[in-house]
Amino acid sequence: MSSLRALALLATLALAPASALAEPEDAIFGVNYVFTSVDAYTAGYGHFVVTGVVAGESTPRVIRFSGYGLSLQDADRCDRFALIAMTRPGRYQFSYFQEAPNQYPTCTLTRM
């Protein structure tokens, strides 16, 4: 690898947001997560991961929400809400709340 290419790679990694390289933290049941912006949304089997800025914070976080009791309709609704918040930054807040592992989650989209 040429030194110029290595320098470009190093600069790219140094300028990448920390959240892009971070392992997702597991969501805590009973906590309402309100995202003022959504940068990324990944749906997986039995879980989804949201990267975004939580209300009251200034840096993005990567949070994994486990889908215990998550039906396909709930997952679809959360998907749509997160995607709307992602495509219209600053206009909507996306929130996710799940009281306990055996209860259905509540996803909310709120106009700011």
Coordinates of C-alpha atoms in Angstrom, one line a residue:
M1 CA 0.0 0.0 0.0
S2 CA 1.4 3.4 -1.0
S3 CA 2.1 5.9 1.8
L4 CA -0.4 8.3 0.2
R5 CA -3.1 5.7 0.2
A6 CA -2.4 4.8 3.8
L7 CA -2.5 8.4 4.8
A8 CA -5.9 8.8 3.0
L9 CA -7.2 5.7 4.9
L10 CA -6.0 7.0 8.2
A11 CA -7.6 10.4 7.6
T12 CA -10.9 8.8 6.7
L13 CA -10.9 6.7 9.9
A14 CA -9.9 9.7 12.0
L15 CA -12.8 11.8 10.5
A16 CA -15.4 9.1 10.8
P17 CA -17.9 9.7 13.6
A18 CA -17.2 7.5 16.6
S19 CA -20.7 6.1 16.3
A20 CA -19.9 4.6 12.9
L21 CA -17.2 2.4 14.5
A22 CA -19.0 1.7 17.8
E23 CA -20.6 -1.5 18.9
P24 CA -24.3 -1.0 19.6
E25 CA -25.3 -0.7 23.2
D26 CA -28.3 -2.7 24.4
A27 CA -31.4 -0.7 25.2
I28 CA -32.6 -0.8 28.8
F29 CA -36.2 -1.9 29.3
G30 CA -38.4 0.8 30.8
V31 CA -36.3 3.7 29.3
N32 CA -38.0 5.9 26.6
Y33 CA -35.4 6.6 23.9
V34 CA -36.2 9.8 22.0
F35 CA -34.1 10.5 19.0
T36 CA -34.0 14.1 17.7
S37 CA -32.2 12.7 14.5
V38 CA -31.9 9.3 13.0
D39 CA -28.7 8.7 11.0
A40 CA -29.1 4.9 10.4
Y41 CA -31.6 2.2 11.0
T42 CA -30.9 -1.5 10.7
A43 CA -33.5 -4.2 11.1
G44 CA -32.3 -7.8 11.9
Y45 CA -33.9 -11.0 13.1
G46 CA -35.5 -10.2 16.5
H47 CA -33.9 -6.8 16.9
F48 CA -33.2 -3.5 15.2
V49 CA -30.4 -1.0 15.7
V50 CA -30.8 2.8 15.6
T51 CA -28.0 5.3 15.2
G52 CA -28.9 8.8 16.1
V53 CA -28.8 11.7 18.5
V54 CA -30.8 11.1 21.7
A55 CA -32.7 14.2 23.0
G56 CA -30.4 16.2 25.3
E57 CA -27.2 14.8 23.8
S58 CA -25.0 16.1 21.1
T59 CA -23.2 13.0 19.7
P60 CA -24.9 10.1 18.0
R61 CA -25.3 6.8 19.8
V62 CA -25.8 3.3 18.4
I63 CA -28.5 1.4 20.3
R64 CA -29.8 -2.1 19.8
F65 CA -33.4 -2.8 20.6
S66 CA -34.2 -6.5 21.2
G67 CA -37.5 -7.6 19.7
Y68 CA -38.8 -9.8 22.4
G69 CA -42.5 -9.9 21.7
L70 CA -42.0 -7.7 18.6
S71 CA -44.6 -8.6 16.0
L72 CA -44.1 -8.0 12.3
Q73 CA -46.7 -5.2 12.5
D74 CA -44.8 -3.5 15.4
A75 CA -41.5 -3.8 13.5
D76 CA -43.0 -2.4 10.3
R77 CA -44.5 0.6 12.2
C78 CA -41.2 1.3 13.9
D79 CA -39.4 0.9 10.5
R80 CA -41.7 3.5 8.9
F81 CA -41.4 6.0 11.8
A82 CA -37.6 5.7 11.9
L83 CA -37.3 6.2 8.1
I84 CA -39.6 9.3 8.2
A85 CA -37.4 10.8 11.0
M86 CA -34.3 9.9 8.9
T87 CA -35.5 11.5 5.7
R88 CA -36.7 14.7 7.5
P89 CA -33.9 15.6 10.0
G90 CA -35.0 18.2 12.6
R91 CA -38.7 17.9 11.7
Y92 CA -39.6 14.8 13.7
Q93 CA -38.6 12.9 16.9
F94 CA -38.6 9.1 16.8
S95 CA -39.1 7.4 20.2
Y96 CA -39.0 3.8 21.3
F97 CA -40.2 2.4 24.6
Q98 CA -40.6 -1.1 25.9
E99 CA -41.5 -1.7 29.5
A100 CA -40.4 -5.3 29.8
P101 CA -39.1 -8.1 27.6
N102 CA -42.5 -9.8 27.3
Q103 CA -44.4 -6.6 26.4
Y104 CA -45.0 -5.0 23.1
P105 CA -42.9 -1.9 22.3
T106 CA -44.3 1.6 21.6
C107 CA -42.8 3.6 18.8
T108 CA -43.8 7.2 18.4
L109 CA -43.2 9.8 15.7
T110 CA -43.6 13.4 16.9
R111 CA -43.5 16.6 14.8
M112 CA -41.0 19.1 16.3

